[in-house]
Structures are given as C-alpha cells and as structure tokens.
Coordinates of N, CA, C and O in Angstrom, one line a residue:
M1 N 0.8 -1.2 0.0 CA 0.0 0.0 0.0 C 0.9 1.3 0.0 O 0.6 2.2 -0.7
K2 N 1.9 1.2 0.9 CA 2.8 2.4 0.9 C 3.5 2.6 -0.4 O 3.8 3.7 -0.8
T3 N 3.9 1.5 -1.0 CA 4.6 1.5 -2.3 C 3.8 2.2 -3.4 O 4.3 3.0 -4.1
K4 N 2.5 1.9 -3.4 CA 1.6 2.5 -4.4 C 1.5 4.0 -4.1 O 1.4 4.8 -5.1
T5 N 1.3 4.4 -2.9 CA 1.2 5.8 -2.5 C 2.4 6.6 -2.9 O 2.4 7.6 -3.5
I6 N 3.6 6.0 -2.5 CA 4.8 6.7 -2.9 C 5.0 6.8 -4.4 O 5.4 7.8 -4.9
G7 N 4.7 5.7 -5.1 CA 4.8 5.7 -6.5 C 3.8 6.8 -7.2 O 4.2 7.5 -8.1
A8 N 2.6 6.9 -6.6 CA 1.7 7.9 -7.1 C 2.2 9.3 -6.9 O 2.1 10.2 -7.7
I9 N 2.8 9.5 -5.7 CA 3.4 10.8 -5.4 C 4.6 11.2 -6.3 O 4.7 12.3 -6.8
I10 N 5.4 10.2 -6.6 CA 6.5 10.4 -7.5 C 6.0 10.7 -8.9 O 6.5 11.7 -9.6
I11 N 5.0 10.0 -9.4 CA 4.5 10.3 -10.7 C 3.9 11.7 -10.8 O 4.1 12.4 -11.7
A12 N 3.1 12.0 -9.7 CA 2.4 13.3 -9.7 C 3.5 14.5 -9.7 O 3.4 15.5 -10.4
T13 N 4.5 14.3 -8.9 CA 5.6 15.3 -8.8 C 6.3 15.4 -10.2 O 6.6 16.5 -10.6
T14 N 6.6 14.3 -10.8 CA 7.3 14.3 -12.1 C 6.4 15.0 -13.2 O 6.9 15.9 -13.9
L15 N 5.1 14.7 -13.2 CA 4.3 15.4 -14.1 C 4.2 16.9 -13.9 O 4.1 17.7 -14.8
S16 N 4.1 17.2 -12.6 CA 4.0 18.7 -12.3 C 5.2 19.4 -12.7 O 5.2 20.5 -13.3
L17 N 6.4 18.8 -12.4 CA 7.6 19.5 -12.8 C 7.8 19.5 -14.3 O 8.3 20.5 -14.9
G18 N 7.3 18.5 -15.0 CA 7.4 18.5 -16.5 C 6.5 19.6 -17.0 O 6.9 20.3 -18.0
G19 N 5.3 19.7 -16.5 CA 4.4 20.8 -16.9 C 4.9 22.2 -16.7 O 4.8 23.1 -17.5
L20 N 5.6 22.3 -15.5 CA 6.2 23.6 -15.1 C 7.3 24.0 -16.1 O 7.4 25.1 -16.5
S21 N 8.2 23.0 -16.4 CA 9.3 23.3 -17.2 C 8.8 23.6 -18.7 O 9.4 24.4 -19.3
Y22 N 7.7 22.9 -19.1 CA 7.1 23.2 -20.4 C 6.6 24.6 -20.4 O 6.8 25.3 -21.4
A23 N 5.9 25.0 -19.4 CA 5.4 26.4 -19.3 C 6.5 27.4 -19.3 O 6.4 28.4 -20.0
V24 N 7.5 27.2 -18.6 CA 8.6 28.1 -18.5 C 9.3 28.2 -19.9 O 9.6 29.3 -20.4
A25 N 9.5 27.1 -20.6 CA 10.1 27.1 -21.9 C 9.3 27.8 -22.9 O 9.7 28.5 -23.7
G26 N 7.9 27.6 -22.8 CA 7.0 28.3 -23.7 C 7.0 29.8 -23.5 O 7.0 30.5 -24.4
N27 N 7.1 30.2 -22.3 CA 7.2 31.6 -21.9 C 8.5 32.2 -22.5 O 8.5 33.3 -23.0
Q28 N 9.6 31.5 -22.4 CA 10.9 32.0 -22.9 C 10.8 32.1 -24.4 O 11.3 33.0 -25.0
D29 N 10.2 31.1 -25.1 CA 10.1 31.2 -26.5 C 9.3 32.4 -27.0 O 9.6 33.1 -27.9
G30 N 8.2 32.7 -26.2 CA 7.3 33.8 -26.5 C 8.1 35.1 -26.4 O 8.0 36.0 -27.2
A31 N 9.0 35.2 -25.4 CA 9.8 36.4 -25.2 C 10.8 36.5 -26.3 O 11.1 37.6 -26.7
Q32 N 11.3 35.4 -26.7 CA 12.3 35.5 -27.8 C 11.7 35.9 -29.1 O 12.3 36.5 -30.0
N33 N 10.5 35.5 -29.3 CA 9.8 35.8 -30.6 C 9.2 37.2 -30.6 O 8.5 37.6 -31.5
G34 N 9.5 38.0 -29.5 CA 9.0 39.4 -29.5 C 7.6 39.5 -28.9 O 7.0 40.5 -28.9
K35 N 7.0 38.4 -28.4 CA 5.7 38.4 -27.8 C 5.8 38.9 -26.4 O 6.8 38.6 -25.7
Q36 N 4.8 39.5 -25.9 CA 4.8 40.0 -24.5 C 3.7 39.2 -23.7 O 2.7 38.9 -24.3
D37 N 4.0 38.9 -22.5 CA 3.0 38.4 -21.6 C 2.0 39.5 -21.2 O 2.5 40.6 -20.9
C38 N 0.7 39.3 -21.3 CA -0.3 40.3 -21.0 C -0.1 40.9 -19.6 O -0.4 42.1 -19.4
S39 N 0.4 40.1 -18.7 CA 0.6 40.6 -17.3 C 1.7 41.6 -17.2 O 1.8 42.4 -16.3
M40 N 2.6 41.6 -18.2 CA 3.8 42.5 -18.2 C 3.5 43.8 -19.0 O 4.3 44.7 -19.0
M41 N 2.4 43.9 -19.7 CA 2.1 45.1 -20.5 C 1.5 46.2 -19.7 O 0.9 46.0 -18.6
D42 N 1.6 47.4 -20.2 CA 0.9 48.5 -19.6 C -0.6 48.4 -19.7 O -1.1 47.7 -20.5
K43 N -1.3 49.0 -18.8 CA -2.8 48.9 -18.8 C -3.3 49.4 -20.1 O -4.3 48.9 -20.6
K44 N -2.7 50.4 -20.7 CA -3.3 51.0 -21.9 C -3.1 50.1 -23.1 O -3.7 50.2 -24.1
Q45 N -2.1 49.1 -23.0 CA -1.8 48.2 -24.1 C -2.7 47.0 -24.1 O -2.9 46.4 -25.2
R46 N -3.3 46.6 -23.0 CA -4.1 45.4 -22.9 C -5.3 45.6 -23.8 O -6.0 46.6 -23.8
G47 N -5.7 44.5 -24.5 CA -6.9 44.5 -25.3 C -6.7 45.3 -26.6 O -7.7 45.4 -27.3
K48 N -5.6 45.8 -26.9 CA -5.4 46.5 -28.1 C -4.6 45.7 -29.1 O -4.1 44.6 -28.7
H49 N -4.3 46.1 -30.3 CA -3.6 45.4 -31.3 C -2.1 45.6 -31.2 O -1.4 45.2 -32.1
H50 N -1.6 46.2 -30.2 CA -0.2 46.4 -30.0 C 0.4 47.1 -31.1 O 1.6 46.8 -31.5
G51 N -0.2 48.0 -31.8 CA 0.3 48.9 -32.8 C 0.4 48.2 -34.2 O 0.8 48.8 -35.1
K52 N -0.2 47.0 -34.3 CA -0.1 46.3 -35.6 C -0.9 47.1 -36.7 O -0.6 47.2 -37.8
H53 N -2.1 47.7 -36.3 CA -3.0 48.3 -37.2 C -3.0 49.8 -37.0 O -3.9 50.5 -37.3
K54 N -1.9 50.4 -36.6 CA -1.8 51.8 -36.2 C -2.1 52.7 -37.4 O -2.9 53.6 -37.3
N55 N -1.6 52.4 -38.6 CA -1.8 53.3 -39.7 C -2.8 52.8 -40.7 O -2.8 53.3 -41.8
K56 N -3.5 51.9 -40.4 CA -4.5 51.3 -41.4 C -5.7 52.2 -41.4 O -6.2 52.6 -40.4
Q57 N -6.3 52.4 -42.6 CA -7.4 53.3 -42.8 C -8.7 52.5 -42.8 O -9.4 52.5 -43.9
M58 N -9.1 51.9 -41.8 CA -10.4 51.2 -41.6 C -10.7 50.2 -42.8 O -11.8 50.2 -43.3
G59 N -9.7 49.4 -43.2 CA -9.9 48.4 -44.2 C -9.6 48.9 -45.6 O -9.7 48.2 -46.6
F60 N -9.2 50.2 -45.8 CA -9.0 50.7 -47.1 C -7.6 50.6 -47.6 O -7.2 50.9 -48.7
E61 N -6.7 50.1 -46.7 CA -5.3 50.1 -47.0 C -4.9 49.1 -48.2 O -3.9 49.3 -48.8
K62 N -5.7 48.1 -48.5 CA -5.4 47.2 -49.6 C -5.9 47.7 -50.9 O -5.7 47.0 -51.9
L63 N -6.6 48.8 -51.0 CA -7.1 49.3 -52.2 C -5.9 50.2 -52.7 O -5.4 51.0 -52.0
N64 N -5.6 50.2 -54.0 CA -4.6 51.0 -54.5 C -5.0 52.5 -54.5 O -5.5 53.0 -55.5
L65 N -4.8 53.1 -53.4 CA -5.2 54.5 -53.2 C -4.2 55.4 -53.8 O -3.0 55.2 -53.7
S66 N -4.7 56.5 -54.3 CA -3.8 57.6 -54.8 C -3.2 58.3 -53.6 O -3.7 58.2 -52.5
A67 N -2.2 59.1 -53.9 CA -1.6 59.9 -52.8 C -2.6 60.9 -52.2 O -2.6 61.1 -51.0
E68 N -3.4 61.4 -53.1 CA -4.4 62.4 -52.7 C -5.5 61.7 -51.8 O -5.9 62.3 -50.7
Q69 N -5.9 60.5 -52.2 CA -6.9 59.8 -51.4 C -6.3 59.4 -50.0 O -7.0 59.6 -49.0
K70 N -5.0 59.0 -50.0 CA -4.4 58.7 -48.7 C -4.3 59.9 -47.8 O -4.6 59.8 -46.6
Q71 N -3.9 61.0 -48.4 CA -3.8 62.3 -47.6 C -5.2 62.7 -47.0 O -5.3 63.1 -45.9
E72 N -6.2 62.6 -47.8 CA -7.5 63.0 -47.4 C -8.0 62.0 -46.3 O -8.6 62.4 -45.3
M73 N -7.7 60.7 -46.4 CA -8.1 59.8 -45.4 C -7.4 60.0 -44.1 O -8.0 59.9 -43.0
K74 N -6.1 60.4 -44.2 CA -5.3 60.7 -43.0 C -5.9 61.9 -42.3 O -6.0 62.0 -41.1
S75 N -6.3 62.9 -43.1 CA -6.9 64.1 -42.5 C -8.2 63.8 -41.8 O -8.5 64.3 -40.7
I76 N -9.0 62.9 -42.4 CA -10.3 62.5 -41.8 C -10.0 61.8 -40.5 O -10.6 62.1 -39.4
M77 N -9.1 60.9 -40.5 CA -8.7 60.1 -39.3 C -8.1 61.0 -38.2 O -8.5 60.8 -37.0
S78 N -7.3 61.9 -38.6 CA -6.7 62.8 -37.6 C -7.8 63.8 -37.0 O -7.7 64.1 -35.8
S79 N -8.8 64.1 -37.8 CA -9.8 65.0 -37.2 C -10.7 64.2 -36.2 O -11.3 64.8 -35.3
Q80 N -10.8 62.9 -36.4 CA -11.6 62.0 -35.5 C -10.8 61.5 -34.3 O -11.3 61.1 -33.3
K81 N -9.4 61.7 -34.4 CA -8.6 61.2 -33.3 C -8.9 61.9 -32.0 O -9.0 63.1 -31.9
G82 N -9.1 61.1 -31.0 CA -9.4 61.6 -29.7 C -10.9 61.7 -29.4 O -11.3 61.8 -28.3
K83 N -11.7 61.8 -30.5 CA -13.2 61.9 -30.3 C -13.8 60.5 -29.9 O -14.8 60.4 -29.3
N84 N -13.1 59.5 -30.3 CA -13.6 58.1 -30.1 C -13.1 57.4 -28.9 O -13.3 56.2 -28.7
T85 N -12.4 58.1 -28.0 CA -11.9 57.5 -26.8 C -12.3 58.3 -25.6 O -12.7 59.4 -25.6
K86 N -12.3 57.5 -24.5 CA -12.7 58.1 -23.2 C -11.4 58.7 -22.6 O -10.3 58.1 -22.7
S87 N -11.5 59.8 -21.9 CA -10.4 60.4 -21.2 C -10.2 59.6 -19.9 O -11.1 58.9 -19.4
D88 N -9.0 59.8 -19.3 CA -8.8 59.1 -18.1 C -9.7 59.6 -17.0 O -10.1 58.8 -16.1
S89 N -10.0 60.9 -17.0 CA -10.9 61.4 -16.0 C -12.3 60.8 -16.1 O -13.0 60.6 -15.1
E90 N -12.8 60.6 -17.4 CA -14.1 60.0 -17.6 C -14.1 58.6 -17.1 O -15.0 58.2 -16.4
R91 N -13.0 57.9 -17.3 CA -12.9 56.5 -16.9 C -12.9 56.4 -15.3 O -13.6 55.6 -14.7
Q92 N -12.1 57.3 -14.7 CA -12.1 57.3 -13.3 C -13.4 57.7 -12.6 O -13.8 57.1 -11.7
A93 N -14.1 58.7 -13.2 CA -15.4 59.1 -12.7 C -16.4 57.9 -12.9 O -17.2 57.7 -11.9
Q94 N -16.3 57.2 -14.0 CA -17.2 56.1 -14.2 C -17.0 55.0 -13.2 O -17.9 54.4 -12.6
R95 N -15.7 54.7 -13.0 CA -15.3 53.7 -12.0 C -15.8 54.1 -10.6 O -16.3 53.2 -9.8
A96 N -15.6 55.4 -10.2 CA -16.0 55.8 -8.9 C -17.5 55.7 -8.7 O -18.0 55.3 -7.6
E97 N -18.3 56.0 -9.8 CA -19.7 55.9 -9.7 C -20.1 54.4 -9.5 O -21.0 54.1 -8.7
M98 N -19.5 53.5 -10.2 CA -19.8 52.1 -10.1 C -19.4 51.6 -8.7 O -20.1 50.8 -8.1
Q99 N -18.2 52.0 -8.2 CA -17.8 51.6 -6.9 C -18.7 52.1 -5.8 O -19.1 51.3 -4.9
A100 N -19.2 53.3 -5.9 CA -20.1 53.8 -5.0 C -21.4 53.0 -5.0 O -22.0 52.7 -3.9
L101 N -21.8 52.7 -6.1 CA -23.1 51.8 -6.3 C -22.9 50.5 -5.7 O -23.8 50.0 -5.0
M102 N -21.7 49.9 -5.9 CA -21.4 48.5 -5.3 C -21.3 48.5 -3.8 O -21.6 47.6 -3.2
H103 N -20.7 49.6 -3.3 CA -20.4 49.7 -1.8 C -21.6 50.2 -1.0 O -21.5 50.2 0.2
A104 N -22.6 50.6 -1.7 CA -23.8 51.1 -0.9 C -24.5 49.9 -0.2 O -24.4 48.8 -0.7
E105 N -25.1 50.2 0.9 CA -25.7 49.2 1.7 C -26.9 48.6 0.9 O -27.2 47.4 1.0
V106 N -27.7 49.5 0.2 CA -28.8 49.1 -0.5 C -28.5 49.3 -2.0 O -28.1 50.4 -2.4
F107 N -28.8 48.3 -2.9 CA -28.5 48.5 -4.3 C -29.6 49.4 -4.9 O -30.8 49.2 -4.8
D108 N -29.1 50.5 -5.5 CA -30.0 51.5 -6.2 C -30.2 51.1 -7.6 O -29.3 51.5 -8.5
E109 N -31.2 50.4 -8.0 CA -31.4 49.9 -9.3 C -31.6 51.0 -10.3 O -31.1 51.0 -11.4
A110 N -32.3 52.1 -9.9 CA -32.5 53.3 -10.8 C -31.2 53.9 -11.1 O -30.9 54.3 -12.3
K111 N -30.3 54.0 -10.1 CA -29.0 54.6 -10.4 C -28.2 53.7 -11.3 O -27.4 54.2 -12.2
A112 N -28.3 52.4 -11.1 CA -27.5 51.5 -12.0 C -28.0 51.6 -13.4 O -27.2 51.6 -14.3
K113 N -29.3 51.7 -13.6 CA -29.9 51.8 -14.9 C -29.4 53.1 -15.6 O -29.1 53.2 -16.8
E114 N -29.4 54.2 -14.8 CA -29.0 55.5 -15.3 C -27.5 55.4 -15.7 O -27.1 55.9 -16.8
L115 N -26.7 54.8 -14.9 CA -25.3 54.6 -15.2 C -25.1 53.8 -16.5 O -24.3 54.2 -17.4
I116 N -25.8 52.7 -16.7 CA -25.7 51.9 -17.9 C -26.2 52.6 -19.1 O -25.5 52.6 -20.1
N117 N -27.3 53.4 -19.0 CA -27.8 54.2 -20.1 C -26.8 55.2 -20.5 O -26.6 55.5 -21.7
K118 N -26.2 55.9 -19.5 CA -25.2 56.9 -19.8 C -24.0 56.3 -20.6 O -23.5 56.8 -21.6
Q119 N -23.5 55.1 -20.2 CA -22.4 54.4 -20.8 C -22.8 54.0 -22.3 O -22.0 54.2 -23.2
Q120 N -24.0 53.5 -22.4 CA -24.4 53.1 -23.8 C -24.6 54.3 -24.7 O -24.3 54.2 -25.9
T121 N -25.1 55.4 -24.1 CA -25.2 56.6 -25.0 C -23.9 57.1 -25.4 O -23.7 57.4 -26.6
K122 N -22.9 57.1 -24.5 CA -21.5 57.6 -24.9 C -20.9 56.6 -25.9 O -20.3 57.1 -26.9
K123 N -21.1 55.3 -25.7 CA -20.6 54.3 -26.7 C -21.2 54.5 -28.0 O -20.6 54.4 -29.1
G124 N -22.5 54.8 -28.1 CA -23.2 55.0 -29.3 C -22.7 56.2 -30.0 O -22.6 56.2 -31.3
E125 N -22.4 57.3 -29.3 CA -21.9 58.5 -29.9 C -20.5 58.2 -30.5 O -20.3 58.7 -31.6
R126 N -19.7 57.5 -29.8 CA -18.4 57.2 -30.4 C -18.5 56.3 -31.6 O -17.8 56.5 -32.6
K127 N -19.4 55.4 -31.6 CA -19.6 54.5 -32.8 C -20.2 55.3 -33.9 O -19.7 55.1 -35.1
L128 N -21.1 56.2 -33.7 CA -21.6 57.0 -34.7 C -20.5 57.9 -35.4 O -20.5 58.0 -36.6
A129 N -19.7 58.5 -34.6 CA -18.6 59.3 -35.1 C -17.6 58.4 -36.0 O -17.2 58.9 -37.0
K130 N -17.4 57.2 -35.5 CA -16.5 56.3 -36.3 C -17.2 56.0 -37.7 O -16.5 56.0 -38.7
M131 N -18.5 55.7 -37.6 CA -19.2 55.4 -38.9 C -19.2 56.6 -39.8 O -19.1 56.4 -41.0
K132 N -19.4 57.8 -39.3 CA -19.4 59.0 -40.2 C -18.0 59.1 -40.8 O -17.9 59.4 -42.0
A133 N -17.0 58.9 -40.1 CA -15.6 59.0 -40.6 C -15.4 58.0 -41.7 O -14.9 58.2 -42.8
K134 N -15.8 56.7 -41.5 CA -15.7 55.7 -42.4 C -16.5 56.0 -43.7 O -16.0 55.7 -44.8
H135 N -17.7 56.6 -43.5 CA -18.5 57.0 -44.7 C -17.8 58.0 -45.5 O -17.8 57.9 -46.7
Q136 N -17.2 59.0 -44.8 CA -16.5 60.1 -45.5 C -15.3 59.5 -46.3 O -15.1 59.8 -47.5
M137 N -14.6 58.5 -45.7 CA -13.5 57.9 -46.4 C -14.0 57.0 -47.6 O -13.3 57.0 -48.6
F138 N -15.1 56.3 -47.4 CA -15.6 55.5 -48.5 C -16.0 56.4 -49.7 O -15.9 55.9 -50.8
Q139 N -16.5 57.6 -49.4 CA -16.9 58.5 -50.5 C -15.7 59.0 -51.3 O -15.9 59.4 -52.5
L140 N -14.5 58.8 -50.8 CA -13.3 59.2 -51.5 C -12.9 58.2 -52.6 O -12.1 58.5 -53.5
L141 N -13.5 57.0 -52.5 CA -13.1 55.9 -53.4 C -13.7 56.1 -54.8 O -14.8 56.6 -54.9
T142 N -13.0 55.5 -55.8 CA -13.6 55.5 -57.1 C -14.6 54.3 -57.1 O -14.6 53.5 -56.2
D143 N -15.3 54.2 -58.2 CA -16.3 53.1 -58.3 C -15.6 51.7 -58.3 O -16.1 50.8 -57.7
E144 N -14.5 51.7 -59.0 CA -13.7 50.4 -59.1 C -13.2 50.0 -57.6 O -13.3 48.9 -57.3
Q145 N -12.7 51.0 -56.9 CA -12.2 50.8 -55.5 C -13.4 50.4 -54.6 O -13.2 49.5 -53.8
K146 N -14.6 51.0 -54.8 CA -15.7 50.6 -54.0 C -16.1 49.1 -54.3 O -16.4 48.4 -53.3
A147 N -16.1 48.7 -55.5 CA -16.4 47.3 -55.9 C -15.3 46.4 -55.3 O -15.7 45.3 -54.7
Q148 N -14.1 46.8 -55.3 CA -13.0 45.9 -54.7 C -13.2 45.9 -53.2 O -13.0 44.8 -52.6
Y149 N -13.6 47.0 -52.6 CA -13.8 47.0 -51.2 C -14.9 46.1 -50.8 O -14.8 45.3 -49.8
A150 N -16.0 46.1 -51.5 CA -17.2 45.2 -51.3 C -16.8 43.8 -51.4 O -17.2 42.9 -50.6
E151 N -15.9 43.5 -52.4 CA -15.5 42.1 -52.6 C -14.6 41.6 -51.4 O -14.7 40.5 -50.9
M152 N -13.7 42.5 -50.9 CA -12.9 42.2 -49.7 C -13.8 42.0 -48.5 O -13.5 41.1 -47.7
Q153 N -14.8 42.8 -48.3 CA -15.7 42.6 -47.2 C -16.4 41.2 -47.3 O -16.6 40.6 -46.2
M154 N -16.8 40.8 -48.5 CA -17.5 39.5 -48.6 C -16.5 38.4 -48.3 O -16.8 37.4 -47.6
Q155 N -15.2 38.5 -48.7 CA -14.2 37.5 -48.4 C -14.0 37.4 -46.9 O -13.9 36.4 -46.3
R156 N -13.9 38.6 -46.2 CA -13.8 38.7 -44.8 C -14.9 38.0 -44.1 O -14.8 37.3 -43.1
K157 N -16.1 38.3 -44.6 CA -17.3 37.7 -44.0 C -17.4 36.2 -44.1 O -17.9 35.5 -43.2
N158 N -16.9 35.7 -45.2 CA -16.9 34.2 -45.5 C -15.8 33.4 -44.9 O -15.7 32.2 -45.1
R159 N -14.9 34.1 -44.1 CA -13.8 33.3 -43.5 C -14.3 32.3 -42.5 O -15.1 32.4 -41.7

C-alpha cells in the first residue's frame, strides 16, 4: 500500500515538474519571438492590437489609393482622433460611480440603470462618429475601388 502511494506521489511530482518546465520554456520562446505576456504590458496596451494596425485606414489600405486619397483619409482620421476615446478622468469618474453603487448598503437599481444608459449613450456616440468618418473615407473611393472594397468585405465575412 505504501509503495503504491509513494509511486503515485513520484508520478504526480514528475508530471507537475514536467508541466512547469514546459510552461517556462514556452514563456521564454514567446519572449524570444517578441511576444509579451499580458501581465507585463501597460494597462493601456491590454486589449489593443499592440500597434499592428496603427496606420491602417479602416480596411481601405489594400485598395490602390492615390496619394491624394491617402492624404484625405489621413486628415479625416486625424480629425476624428481623440473623439472616439474616453479620457482618463471620464474612466475614473465612471469607476467611482460604479464603486459607490457597489459599496452602498442598498442597491439602487434606478442609479444602476442610469449609469448603464449613460455608458451606452456615450458608446453609441463614439460608434456614430466612427461610422461617419468611415463613410467620408468611403466616398473618396472610385467606383472600381468601391467594388473591390465590397469584394474584400465579402471575403472577410466568409472566413
């Protein structure tokens, strides 16, 4: 009986150490390939594309755009920059409101609904601004480019 127990402990320990060494090796490979562990990133980098799509014009980058079209798209994007994001003070105020709601002795459902509606309204405004900008950029395309863009959208949809 003792032999089986000791054998089971040895097997469990061996498997645990093997899994740990595999995890450490995988983490080192990720670091060598230029990948970052999410726990090591800044808060602002989490959930973002890490700069991969920084200069892409909302899917228009694969269309053979003229220099003039590129310049106009950049100006549209720069005019929208900052309008589609929350400021740190807005985020902190929102968190403070939610924390106050969570820490209250009695849950105020009306206040919670008001907070949710306010968040949805702001999100809708940001989405609307983004759609307007994309529409403006789409209007800069030639008929041929519009057809090519529609084809690319269908291919993306069918993935």
